[in-house]
């Protein structure tokens, strides 16, 4: 294998594919490398940890076809350090020779034949509006669990809804639901569970692309964004029944400016150390935020707000509340609840296709 | 800042062969004989040895089999961790009657800052003597006290105060050694340099190449020379210690780093279901202790030592802190799934770390049922145990032919019992 390309192109491709390479040095040592496969002028670079695979197709000046696996981190470090301009990579015997200007590196290769063969997607492909899909992911992915202890909850549910696609994530403390009307990806009643880590990477890869092509297989999902292809294993198992959790009518309703609330929360949470919550004291026409950490101090702030209902104090994990407020669209948000121990429903006062349900913190 | 160092007065109190001495209280016939407390089985280790046993070269952390060879006539006792911690609590309470600044280091030793106590209780040495008298009077136990301007010197002083072993029997020590700030340099100078905290075999070898064998040898070297030989940080630290500079405060009520329970088996275990049952029992013990102490933690760790002593740990960090026995067990079992027990497991343990005092706030769960049910169950278990004893209730896996046998703190901590 031998080809030339621009350093910047190589750096971008190594960075993108490198995101799928896990640092944990799993069962297959060869997976700490990026596979390069060259045919004529078409180079495909692939990084994978078996759960997530990212490949990038490039047009380069090819001279000898072939394939090689080069250590991912080292290759990326070298490419970044090179002078801008043309880079040549040649795989010879057990080494990759990387040359640019007067620099030359030879790097030991991993055995290319050990790199797992990854089949291309099979199934019907659907094209989605990338901006909308990306926004939806940005809204729900943070609510997915980061604990591997509950694998089902580390996934984002993609479910067919009457008039489109629904994205759902929960870590059991909060639940985020986004509807994408008009996007029909799934068969009626069909739902799949996609690892949130893969979707986080997808959001990154989407950038300002116009569209993304999705192919759902039996066990995996493939997303094509221009020259980048991301394939992820699907999570098997049943997502908890979330629809019953969403309350339909709640007696207490707070309406408040979203940005002022976010800013005030960020200030007040400075005094909510460790596991202490921020308390929201809701009274007619105003909202008070209070944080008290023993032996440290306290913070207090008042905001103008509209409130219908009985006087109520509810405590929340400030990070969880901010996660929801930051991705709720519009200038005003509503917070609806029953009492201090029941889930609070956070929505935009204007848009209806996103909701964030948050359980309070019980203070004794 | 703690102000000038000579303004401080720190005590290090260390119980003399604590576990053995507690055993002798209930077995007076053992007084004057070599006694060893620890794991009595083939894989046990020595936790504590009487001075009579030490005369034969027995010391703590030594494999019990080795101790048996060195001193076959010794009485080997399995030990009763719960009793030791009860006694320890009462001893610590005595310390606490002299100053609120008591920092327990382990069951049998503590640092006390008595800087502000002189008007109420007298000088440091006076307080040290009073503590020795009171511990003897109320518990029948001896302890050794070091009095010094800082923790590091106080600990070395209590070592000098201790009795020593000899073939003719224990030689009583002074019991209390005071090092004043004027006397610190003279006290440290003749001590071997490995007495300094952080001097292990590797550092010692480098120091010997510099011709340093005593603390005094080290103290005359300029700081940059020590740093050049040992590195920036270690060099600076040893330079400070050699000049008796140690401004670490005495910190009471420290949150422990972790709460754990581990056990060594008499024979290697290969069966996953058996090991999972052990994990559930251990999670019960860890959870109970967390709840008793009022802590919860975010990181669960499973430790596995194989027959060939290869030791691995698997841990995971959760998004919210837990203290529930059932949740700890679930997490421990999940972590253990990635471990293949086929080579034979010698020791297994469960730990919860990343601890914080429960501030009374609890993140509620949407799918609340399972979390809140377990919390209610834990509360009920804790109440039943408080009223009817530790073995009144336990996880199903702890039920055996002789009834419920929950794992208690320190169970087989020093290795399995002798069959």
XYZ file of C-alpha atoms in Angstrom:
783
model
C 0.000 0.000 0.000
C 1.298 3.423 -0.944
C -0.386 6.814 -1.318
C -0.007 10.551 -0.875
C -2.456 13.036 0.585
C -2.612 16.396 2.330
C -1.651 16.450 5.986
C -4.832 18.294 7.046
C -7.040 15.724 5.338
C -5.155 12.912 7.028
C -5.339 14.587 10.451
C -9.119 15.040 10.160
C -9.661 11.437 9.063
C -7.436 10.067 11.844
C -9.232 12.188 14.440
C -12.672 11.073 13.270
C -11.904 7.360 12.978
C -9.830 7.474 16.170
C -12.960 8.265 18.165
C -14.147 4.702 17.726
C -10.848 3.298 18.973
C -11.114 2.459 22.621
C -8.195 3.225 24.857
C -8.941 0.357 27.157
C -6.923 -2.149 25.096
C -9.658 -4.706 24.776
C -9.590 -8.312 23.715
C -8.234 -7.581 20.244
C -4.945 -5.637 20.259
C -5.330 -4.945 16.534
C -8.281 -2.685 17.401
C -5.919 -0.095 18.835
C -5.037 0.625 15.214
C -6.685 2.290 12.237
C -7.154 0.102 9.217
C -6.148 1.728 5.916
C -7.527 0.052 2.744
C -6.486 1.495 -0.609
C -7.924 0.705 -4.026
C -6.762 2.948 -6.864
C -7.282 6.443 -5.492
C -9.950 5.444 -2.950
C -8.729 5.129 0.631
C -11.010 3.888 3.406
C -9.799 4.399 6.971
C -11.571 2.486 9.755
C -11.432 2.560 13.531
C -13.518 0.234 15.676
C -14.014 -1.152 19.161
C -16.521 -3.712 17.824
C -19.418 -1.791 19.423
C -18.802 1.339 17.412
C -17.096 1.568 14.029
C -16.263 4.805 12.229
C -14.841 4.888 8.734
C -13.894 7.743 6.448
C -13.548 7.497 2.666
C -10.947 9.727 1.052
C -9.670 10.367 -2.420
C -5.879 10.265 -2.406
C -3.090 9.912 -4.912
C -2.739 6.131 -4.769
C 0.171 4.228 -6.222
C -0.009 0.672 -4.795
C -3.230 -0.992 -3.608
C -3.263 -2.841 -0.308
C -4.182 -2.529 3.333
C -2.420 -1.995 6.656
C -3.272 -1.368 10.308
C -1.340 1.534 11.875
C -1.481 2.326 15.633
C -4.199 4.957 15.943
C -2.803 7.240 18.602
C 0.729 7.251 17.224
C -0.439 7.871 13.659
C -2.593 10.792 14.787
C 0.213 12.277 16.910
C 2.644 12.023 14.000
C 0.208 13.489 11.459
C -0.574 16.441 13.748
C 3.085 17.169 14.299
C 4.030 17.195 10.609
C 4.528 20.368 8.587
C 1.497 21.243 6.447
C 1.682 19.857 2.932
C 1.830 16.436 1.316
C 2.291 13.282 3.351
C 3.219 9.912 1.929
C 2.352 6.662 3.636
C 3.807 3.396 2.445
C 3.321 0.003 4.070
C 6.343 -2.209 3.519
C 7.024 -5.504 5.252
C 5.953 -4.894 8.850
C 6.322 -1.144 8.844
C 4.508 1.938 7.703
C 6.857 4.594 6.383
C 5.354 8.044 6.893
C 7.219 10.826 5.120
C 6.574 14.542 4.779
C 9.170 17.084 3.735
C 12.376 15.967 5.410
C 10.647 14.025 8.205
C 10.450 10.283 8.069
C 8.840 7.867 10.514
C 8.671 4.123 10.350
C 6.021 2.594 12.550
C 5.452 -1.063 13.299
C 2.225 -2.390 11.836
C -0.402 -4.553 13.472
C -1.362 -7.664 11.469
C -4.030 -6.405 9.035
C -5.599 -9.830 8.620
C -6.602 -9.788 12.302
C -8.699 -6.659 11.891
C -12.315 -7.804 12.062
C -14.182 -7.885 8.812
C -17.067 -5.475 9.101
C -19.937 -6.149 6.752
C -21.647 -3.209 5.059
C -25.206 -2.317 6.000
C -28.140 -4.260 4.660
C -31.662 -2.942 4.727
C -33.719 -0.026 3.575
C -32.026 3.337 3.751
C -33.812 6.466 4.926
C -32.634 10.045 4.576
C -33.092 12.379 7.531
C -32.688 16.120 7.924
C -29.330 16.295 9.682
C -29.946 19.581 11.505
C -33.189 18.371 13.056
C -31.841 14.950 13.951
C -28.744 16.489 15.434
C -30.813 18.870 17.541
C -32.920 15.960 18.773
C -29.833 14.017 19.768
C -28.387 17.026 21.560
C -31.620 17.201 23.564
C -31.939 13.584 24.640
C -28.438 12.082 24.743
C -27.454 13.862 28.022
C -30.376 12.171 29.795
C -29.090 8.689 28.968
C -27.278 6.844 31.738
C -23.507 6.771 31.859
C -23.557 3.803 34.244
C -22.764 0.547 32.587
C -24.609 -1.056 35.472
C -27.866 -0.580 33.620
C -26.997 -1.232 29.975
C -30.532 -0.646 28.700
C -30.489 2.894 30.053
C -27.216 3.735 28.310
C -29.187 3.628 25.076
C -31.401 6.111 23.294
C -34.693 4.721 22.108
C -35.653 5.447 18.487
C -39.349 4.666 18.213
C -41.884 5.007 15.437
C -44.634 7.450 16.333
C -47.827 8.052 14.417
C -46.410 10.955 12.446
C -42.681 10.491 12.715
C -39.728 9.481 14.846
C -39.416 9.759 18.607
C -36.125 9.905 20.525
C -36.202 8.900 24.211
C -33.527 8.622 26.886
C -33.604 8.183 30.647
C -31.125 7.423 33.391
C -34.042 6.741 35.746
C -33.676 10.168 37.377
C -34.781 12.148 34.351
C -36.427 11.403 31.057
C -36.026 13.331 27.798
C -38.410 12.859 24.889
C -38.132 14.539 21.492
C -40.513 14.063 18.596
C -39.358 14.563 15.039
C -42.595 14.803 13.050
C -42.416 13.744 9.452
C -39.268 11.675 9.870
C -40.357 8.134 9.169
C -37.459 5.789 9.647
C -39.051 2.814 11.269
C -41.857 0.465 10.462
C -45.024 1.080 12.414
C -44.558 0.066 16.030
C -40.862 -0.632 15.505
C -38.271 0.607 18.002
C -34.530 0.235 18.382
C -32.136 1.056 21.183
C -28.925 2.797 20.087
C -25.953 3.259 22.479
C -25.783 6.905 23.560
C -22.014 6.927 23.170
C -22.410 6.220 19.452
C -25.024 8.946 19.143
C -22.746 11.402 20.940
C -20.104 10.665 18.318
C -22.730 10.933 15.622
C -23.710 14.420 16.816
C -20.069 15.397 16.515
C -19.750 13.874 13.047
C -22.964 15.541 11.850
C -21.423 19.005 12.181
C -23.246 21.199 9.684
C -24.052 18.391 7.231
C -27.381 18.739 5.430
C -28.542 15.164 5.619
C -27.792 11.823 7.170
C -28.676 8.445 5.681
C -29.743 5.784 8.150
C -29.846 2.048 7.552
C -31.218 -0.175 10.296
C -30.011 -3.735 10.371
C -30.980 -6.578 12.666
C -28.225 -5.926 15.159
C -26.741 -2.643 14.063
C -27.493 0.787 12.730
C -25.423 2.604 10.131
C -25.332 6.365 9.648
C -23.758 7.879 6.535
C -22.789 11.543 6.695
C -20.991 12.467 3.484
C -17.731 10.521 3.445
C -18.064 9.394 7.082
C -19.844 6.195 8.019
C -20.697 5.332 11.610
C -21.949 1.867 12.477
C -23.091 0.953 15.945
C -24.292 -2.189 17.575
C -27.841 -1.965 18.867
C -28.619 -2.654 22.519
C -30.751 -5.712 23.053
C -33.455 -5.686 25.656
C -36.592 -3.843 26.511
C -36.617 -0.140 27.230
C -38.674 0.719 30.322
C -42.219 1.789 29.720
C -41.825 5.540 29.874
C -45.181 6.677 28.579
C -46.949 5.907 31.858
C -44.458 8.171 33.674
C -45.438 11.314 31.826
C -48.191 13.027 33.807
C -51.071 14.486 31.830
C -52.332 17.190 34.149
C -50.557 18.774 37.067
C -52.010 21.326 39.487
C -48.935 23.545 39.916
C -47.480 25.423 36.991
C -44.495 27.774 36.959
C -43.632 29.867 33.892
C -40.241 31.568 33.889
C -37.721 33.052 31.457
C -35.367 30.288 30.372
C -32.104 32.247 30.152
C -32.601 34.128 33.445
C -33.322 30.802 35.169
C -30.250 29.134 33.655
C -28.028 32.058 34.677
C -29.427 32.126 38.207
C -29.072 28.346 38.571
C -25.417 28.519 37.508
C -24.753 31.127 40.179
C -26.689 29.463 42.980
C -25.287 25.996 42.315
C -21.840 27.259 43.344
C -23.080 26.760 46.892
C -24.693 23.375 46.187
C -21.633 21.231 46.808
C -21.416 17.465 46.703
C -24.886 15.984 46.714
C -26.781 18.996 48.019
C -29.670 20.119 45.859
C -30.929 23.542 44.834
C -34.357 24.366 46.231
C -36.970 26.083 44.100
C -39.432 28.014 46.236
C -42.484 28.757 44.117
C -44.842 31.538 45.093
C -47.197 33.730 43.083
C -45.151 36.005 40.795
C -41.777 34.890 41.960
C -39.350 32.043 42.145
C -36.651 31.780 44.767
C -33.559 29.615 44.371
C -31.732 28.505 47.510
C -28.604 26.416 47.980
C -27.183 25.580 51.386
C -24.089 23.473 51.946
C -23.269 22.760 55.548
C -19.939 24.198 56.702
C -19.552 26.024 53.366
C -22.284 28.620 53.026
C -25.415 29.477 51.146
C -26.707 31.223 48.027
C -30.036 32.835 47.341
C -31.591 34.443 44.262
C -35.028 35.688 43.310
C -36.560 35.721 39.824
C -39.741 37.105 38.344
C -42.035 34.281 37.369
C -45.638 33.377 36.802
C -46.952 30.736 39.146
C -50.337 29.099 39.406
C -50.881 26.662 42.228
C -50.228 26.280 45.937
C -46.973 27.479 47.525
C -44.431 24.757 46.997
C -40.732 24.058 47.529
C -39.061 21.415 45.386
C -35.378 20.455 45.455
C -33.453 19.338 42.377
C -29.977 18.194 41.459
C -28.791 21.431 39.816
C -26.855 19.632 37.081
C -29.873 17.603 36.057
C -32.105 20.675 36.023
C -29.580 22.651 33.964
C -29.173 19.747 31.516
C -32.891 19.987 30.825
C -33.161 23.778 30.716
C -30.214 24.103 28.352
C -31.810 21.921 25.679
C -35.387 23.138 26.049
C -36.167 25.488 23.144
C -37.803 28.909 23.407
C -37.576 31.975 25.650
C -39.880 30.720 28.378
C -40.114 27.360 30.108
C -42.884 25.865 32.180
C -42.347 23.572 35.131
C -45.404 21.575 36.154
C -45.605 19.403 39.212
C -47.801 17.894 41.907
C -45.600 18.111 44.984
C -42.007 17.917 46.201
C -41.743 14.152 45.682
C -43.326 13.783 42.248
C -41.708 14.232 38.859
C -41.600 17.750 37.447
C -42.399 18.227 33.789
C -40.268 20.825 32.029
C -41.304 22.067 28.615
C -40.968 25.065 26.389
C -43.890 27.461 26.742
C -43.958 27.660 22.946
C -42.776 24.421 21.316
C -44.445 21.095 22.049
C -42.102 18.502 20.571
C -39.685 18.253 23.515
C -40.242 17.377 27.166
C -37.932 16.773 30.095
C -39.229 14.977 33.157
C -37.107 15.315 36.289
C -37.416 13.620 39.663
C -36.751 15.872 42.645
C -34.281 15.295 45.444
C -35.908 14.356 48.730
C -34.610 16.521 51.542
C -35.020 15.211 55.035
C -2.049 27.984 58.595
C -1.220 26.269 61.810
C 1.189 28.922 62.970
C 4.711 28.264 64.178
C 5.312 24.577 64.680
C 6.601 24.777 68.228
C 3.210 26.125 69.166
C 1.658 22.693 68.579
C 1.487 19.740 70.897
C 0.589 16.432 69.252
C 0.153 13.046 70.946
C 0.396 9.701 69.220
C -1.241 6.998 71.305
C -0.665 3.382 70.285
C -2.179 0.410 72.140
C 0.364 -2.283 73.055
C -0.305 -5.517 71.076
C -3.934 -4.518 71.089
C -5.823 -7.596 69.825
C -3.707 -9.971 71.903
C -4.139 -7.832 75.020
C -7.921 -7.807 74.592
C -7.873 -11.611 74.253
C -5.805 -11.951 77.431
C -8.417 -9.954 79.360
C -10.895 -12.772 78.742
C -8.265 -15.571 78.870
C -6.029 -14.535 81.788
C -4.347 -17.953 81.699
C -2.640 -16.833 78.472
C -0.778 -13.981 80.157
C 2.952 -14.415 79.807
C 2.621 -16.918 76.961
C 3.270 -16.442 73.266
C -0.135 -15.562 71.762
C -0.915 -14.820 68.137
C -4.185 -13.390 66.797
C -4.906 -13.716 63.111
C -6.085 -16.140 60.463
C -5.504 -19.567 61.943
C -5.935 -21.515 58.713
C -3.294 -22.415 56.147
C -3.755 -19.090 54.391
C -4.089 -16.833 57.396
C -1.885 -13.919 58.309
C -0.839 -12.648 61.726
C -2.795 -9.591 62.893
C -1.209 -9.179 66.307
C 1.429 -11.024 68.358
C 2.255 -10.855 72.069
C 5.737 -9.693 73.053
C 6.475 -13.279 74.098
C 5.722 -14.410 70.529
C 7.662 -11.515 69.035
C 10.768 -12.774 70.808
C 10.617 -15.672 68.341
C 10.508 -13.323 65.370
C 6.741 -13.427 64.884
C 5.297 -10.138 63.690
C 2.058 -8.882 62.176
C 1.344 -9.363 58.449
C 3.445 -12.565 58.517
C 1.781 -15.712 57.104
C 0.446 -17.773 60.005
C 2.179 -20.918 58.714
C 5.518 -19.126 59.071
C 4.577 -17.981 62.588
C 3.740 -21.571 63.511
C 7.159 -22.720 62.358
C 8.917 -19.945 64.276
C 6.928 -20.439 67.448
C 5.066 -23.762 67.493
C 4.180 -23.460 71.173
C 2.257 -20.208 70.643
C -1.515 -20.077 71.168
C -3.176 -19.113 67.901
C -6.525 -17.331 68.126
C -8.887 -16.456 65.326
C -9.753 -13.104 66.878
C -12.997 -11.267 67.375
C -13.004 -8.129 65.317
C -16.261 -6.886 66.723
C -15.023 -7.048 70.266
C -11.841 -5.164 69.314
C -13.834 -2.415 67.670
C -16.096 -2.117 70.731
C -13.049 -1.725 72.986
C -11.481 0.647 70.461
C -14.568 2.852 70.498
C -14.385 3.139 74.269
C -10.653 3.890 74.216
C -11.149 6.576 71.560
C -13.870 8.061 73.771
C -11.296 8.386 76.568
C -8.997 10.259 74.165
C -11.953 12.430 73.210
C -12.453 13.497 76.823
C -9.103 15.353 76.650
C -9.451 17.052 73.255
C -11.974 17.139 70.438
C -9.082 16.812 67.961
C -8.721 13.003 67.848
C -7.742 11.423 64.536
C -8.033 7.632 64.695
C -5.477 5.955 62.423
C -6.756 2.438 63.012
C -8.517 0.538 65.772
C -5.464 0.748 68.020
C -3.808 4.068 67.345
C -4.723 7.739 67.123
C -3.253 11.207 66.896
C -4.446 13.850 69.355
C -3.839 17.568 69.105
C -3.811 18.897 72.681
C -2.361 22.316 71.856
C -5.330 24.129 73.351
C -5.991 21.721 76.205
C -3.257 22.713 78.685
C -5.379 25.034 80.811
C -8.024 22.365 81.230
C -5.993 19.170 81.375
C -2.361 20.160 81.804
C 0.679 19.866 79.543
C 1.115 17.314 76.766
C 3.096 14.852 78.920
C 0.578 15.285 81.745
C -2.278 14.482 79.394
C -0.336 11.515 78.004
C 0.145 10.084 81.493
C -3.489 10.693 82.375
C -4.601 8.837 79.242
C -2.346 5.894 80.065
C -3.756 5.764 83.605
C -7.335 6.000 82.469
C -7.058 3.397 79.687
C -5.445 1.024 82.190
C -8.063 1.707 84.870
C -11.163 1.396 82.720
C -10.100 -1.190 80.113
C -7.153 -2.975 81.718
C -5.010 -2.231 78.679
C -1.589 -0.663 78.218
C -0.744 1.956 75.664
C 2.329 3.909 74.651
C 2.323 7.648 74.084
C 4.580 9.915 72.061
C 4.412 13.661 72.721
C 5.959 15.983 70.133
C 5.438 19.195 68.171
C 4.034 17.287 65.132
C 2.528 13.976 64.008
C 5.628 12.531 62.430
C 7.821 12.955 65.533
C 4.989 11.946 67.883
C 4.664 8.636 66.061
C 8.406 7.957 66.295
C 8.327 8.895 69.984
C 5.513 6.446 70.770
C 7.579 3.729 69.107
C 10.449 4.472 71.487
C 7.971 4.405 74.372
C 6.845 0.850 73.566
C 7.915 -2.327 75.353
C 10.311 -4.558 73.424
C 10.632 -8.287 73.074
C 13.599 -10.282 74.335
C 14.276 -13.990 74.836
C 14.022 -13.404 78.584
C 10.547 -11.903 78.210
C 9.082 -8.505 77.423
C 11.153 -5.511 78.450
C 8.899 -2.675 79.565
C 9.391 0.598 77.687
C 9.185 4.074 79.195
C 5.482 4.153 78.197
C 5.627 7.848 77.457
C 8.307 9.718 75.519
C 8.284 13.461 75.133
C 10.242 15.242 72.426
C 10.272 19.024 72.814
C 10.953 21.336 69.902
C 14.434 21.999 71.311
C 15.111 18.281 71.522
C 13.732 17.260 68.149
C 17.006 17.395 66.180
C 18.864 15.429 68.840
C 16.053 12.862 68.951
C 15.987 12.325 65.204
C 19.721 12.469 64.453
C 20.688 8.915 65.521
C 17.590 7.204 64.034
C 18.113 5.046 60.939
C 16.954 6.909 57.865
C 14.362 4.260 56.968
C 12.314 5.488 59.948
C 11.391 8.477 57.793
C 8.037 8.165 56.148
C 8.466 7.294 52.466
C 11.885 5.643 52.677
C 11.481 2.196 51.181
C 14.158 -0.177 49.913
C 14.717 1.723 46.627
C 15.089 5.132 48.278
C 17.233 3.618 50.997
C 19.643 2.191 48.411
C 20.036 5.628 46.806
C 20.536 7.281 50.167
C 23.197 4.747 51.112
C 25.056 5.611 47.926
C 25.161 9.180 49.241
C 26.609 7.844 52.478
C 23.387 8.492 54.370
C 22.331 5.926 56.943
C 20.920 8.018 59.780
C 18.480 10.903 59.837
C 21.381 13.051 61.027
C 23.384 12.194 57.895
C 20.448 13.326 55.791
C 19.814 16.502 57.781
C 23.268 17.925 56.979
C 22.749 17.582 53.229
C 21.431 20.643 51.393
C 17.922 20.256 49.962
C 19.010 20.490 46.283
C 21.444 17.611 46.789
C 18.692 15.384 48.200
C 16.355 16.414 45.404
C 19.007 15.663 42.779
C 19.324 12.148 44.144
C 15.678 11.367 44.841
C 13.639 13.698 42.701
C 11.945 16.993 43.345
C 8.966 15.951 45.478
C 10.379 13.044 47.479
C 13.591 14.980 48.066
C 11.746 18.008 49.411
C 9.600 15.837 51.651
C 12.530 13.924 53.148
C 14.464 17.143 53.665
C 11.502 18.505 55.626
C 11.109 15.332 57.684
C 14.832 15.154 58.471
C 14.451 18.654 59.941
C 11.324 17.538 61.792
C 9.093 19.724 59.672
C 5.629 18.229 59.339
C 2.664 20.552 59.391
C -0.044 17.979 58.687
C -2.933 18.829 60.974
C -4.727 16.378 63.244
C -8.073 15.934 61.508
C -10.944 14.423 63.453
C -13.929 12.718 61.774
C -12.207 11.995 58.525
C -14.442 10.430 55.949
C -12.914 7.011 55.319
C -11.616 6.390 51.811
C -13.637 3.251 51.442
C -15.654 0.624 53.256
C -14.765 -2.887 52.241
C -15.107 -6.527 53.126
C -12.816 -9.215 51.781
C -12.233 -12.834 52.617
C -9.648 -15.465 51.836
C -11.017 -18.952 51.238
C -9.586 -22.123 52.738
C -9.483 -23.633 49.260
C -9.714 -21.914 45.897
C -13.261 -21.377 44.646
C -14.093 -21.999 41.009
C -17.862 -21.914 41.002
C -19.432 -18.666 39.868
C -22.701 -19.204 41.806
C -20.715 -19.842 45.021
C -18.647 -16.716 44.508
C -21.718 -14.649 43.692
C -23.257 -15.788 46.965
C -20.121 -14.618 48.761
C -20.403 -11.259 47.018
C -24.025 -10.834 48.132
C -23.062 -11.568 51.735
C -20.183 -9.099 51.540
C -22.375 -6.431 49.966
C -24.746 -6.879 52.895
C -21.893 -6.308 55.337
C -20.562 -3.269 53.457
C -24.039 -1.758 53.038
C -24.848 -2.196 56.707
C -21.630 -0.464 57.736
C -22.178 2.391 55.288
C -25.648 2.992 56.673
C -24.473 2.731 60.276
C -21.740 5.297 59.650
C -24.042 7.504 57.580
C -22.038 7.396 54.352
C -22.848 6.548 50.803
C -20.440 6.086 47.922
C -20.366 6.195 44.153
C -17.686 3.651 43.289
C -18.090 -0.095 43.711
C -14.984 -2.262 43.420
C -14.657 -6.018 43.294
C -11.240 -7.457 44.117
C -10.273 -10.965 43.080
C -7.068 -12.775 43.975
C -6.388 -16.008 42.148
C -4.599 -19.065 43.481
C -1.305 -17.819 42.012
C -1.719 -14.450 43.834
C -2.461 -12.612 40.632
C -4.843 -9.902 41.840
C -7.280 -7.936 39.759
C -9.857 -5.289 40.581
C -12.922 -4.256 38.632
C -14.716 -1.077 39.527
C -17.398 1.193 38.261
C -18.598 4.621 39.234
C -22.305 5.254 39.448
C -24.088 8.506 38.782
C -25.551 8.712 42.281
C -24.043 7.519 45.563
C -25.518 4.325 47.043
C -25.620 2.650 50.447
C -28.157 -0.051 49.659
C -26.968 -3.619 50.185
C -29.021 -4.859 47.245
C -27.665 -2.238 44.849
C -24.078 -2.879 45.966
C -24.671 -6.601 45.437
C -26.145 -6.045 42.002
C -23.200 -3.923 40.940
C -20.637 -6.322 42.436
C -22.188 -9.276 40.625
C -22.227 -7.335 37.374
C -18.542 -6.446 37.726
C -17.714 -10.029 38.589
C -19.318 -11.217 35.357
C -16.242 -9.964 33.488
C -13.965 -12.151 35.617
C -13.361 -15.808 34.846
C -13.115 -17.753 38.128
C -11.905 -20.917 36.388
C -8.244 -20.581 37.495
C -9.431 -20.736 41.123
C -10.205 -17.755 43.371
C -8.312 -17.465 46.639
C -9.719 -14.162 47.883
C -12.640 -11.997 46.925
C -13.751 -8.625 48.236
C -16.255 -5.843 47.764
C -15.533 -2.179 48.464
C -17.487 1.046 48.151
C -15.403 4.202 47.846
C -15.861 7.827 46.874
C -17.661 8.212 50.167
C -19.487 11.267 51.341
C -21.512 11.859 54.445
C -25.151 11.468 53.717
C -26.480 15.013 53.788
C -30.013 13.694 54.062
C -30.757 14.520 50.434
C -31.689 11.686 48.126
C -32.219 11.823 44.392
C -35.541 10.117 43.731
C -35.956 7.737 40.864
C -38.549 7.755 38.105
C -38.737 4.009 37.942
C -38.676 4.477 41.646
C -40.090 1.220 42.578
C -36.954 -0.843 42.718
C -34.719 1.771 44.340
C -37.207 2.847 46.995
C -38.256 -0.694 47.789
C -34.652 -1.654 48.501
C -34.204 1.402 50.663
C -37.232 0.423 52.711
C -35.917 -3.131 52.939
C -32.508 -1.896 54.151
C -34.158 0.242 56.777
C -36.223 -2.697 58.004
C -33.148 -4.959 58.092
C -31.180 -2.350 60.064
C -34.000 -1.999 62.596
C -34.431 -5.748 63.041
C -30.684 -6.170 63.554
C -30.566 -3.308 66.048
C -33.266 -4.989 68.080
C -32.672 -8.722 67.712
C -28.999 -8.960 66.787
C -26.930 -9.217 63.616
C -27.929 -12.764 62.857
C -31.678 -12.186 63.178
C -31.997 -11.408 59.486
C -29.775 -11.594 56.437
C -29.765 -12.189 52.694
C -30.973 -15.670 51.719
C -27.451 -16.616 50.623
C -26.211 -16.362 54.221
C -28.571 -19.062 55.458
C -26.713 -22.261 56.272
C -27.267 -25.405 58.315
C -26.714 -23.441 61.534
C -29.190 -20.671 60.680
C -28.505 -17.201 59.381
C -24.867 -16.250 59.422
C -24.394 -12.768 58.050
C -20.849 -11.739 57.310
C -19.645 -9.552 60.136
C -17.007 -6.883 59.986
C -13.599 -8.497 60.059
C -14.919 -12.016 59.356
C -12.019 -14.050 58.089
C -10.213 -10.787 57.505
C -6.895 -12.436 58.301
C -7.682 -15.587 56.379
C -9.973 -18.549 56.943
C -10.359 -20.459 60.202
C -8.520 -23.668 60.713
C -10.747 -26.549 59.626
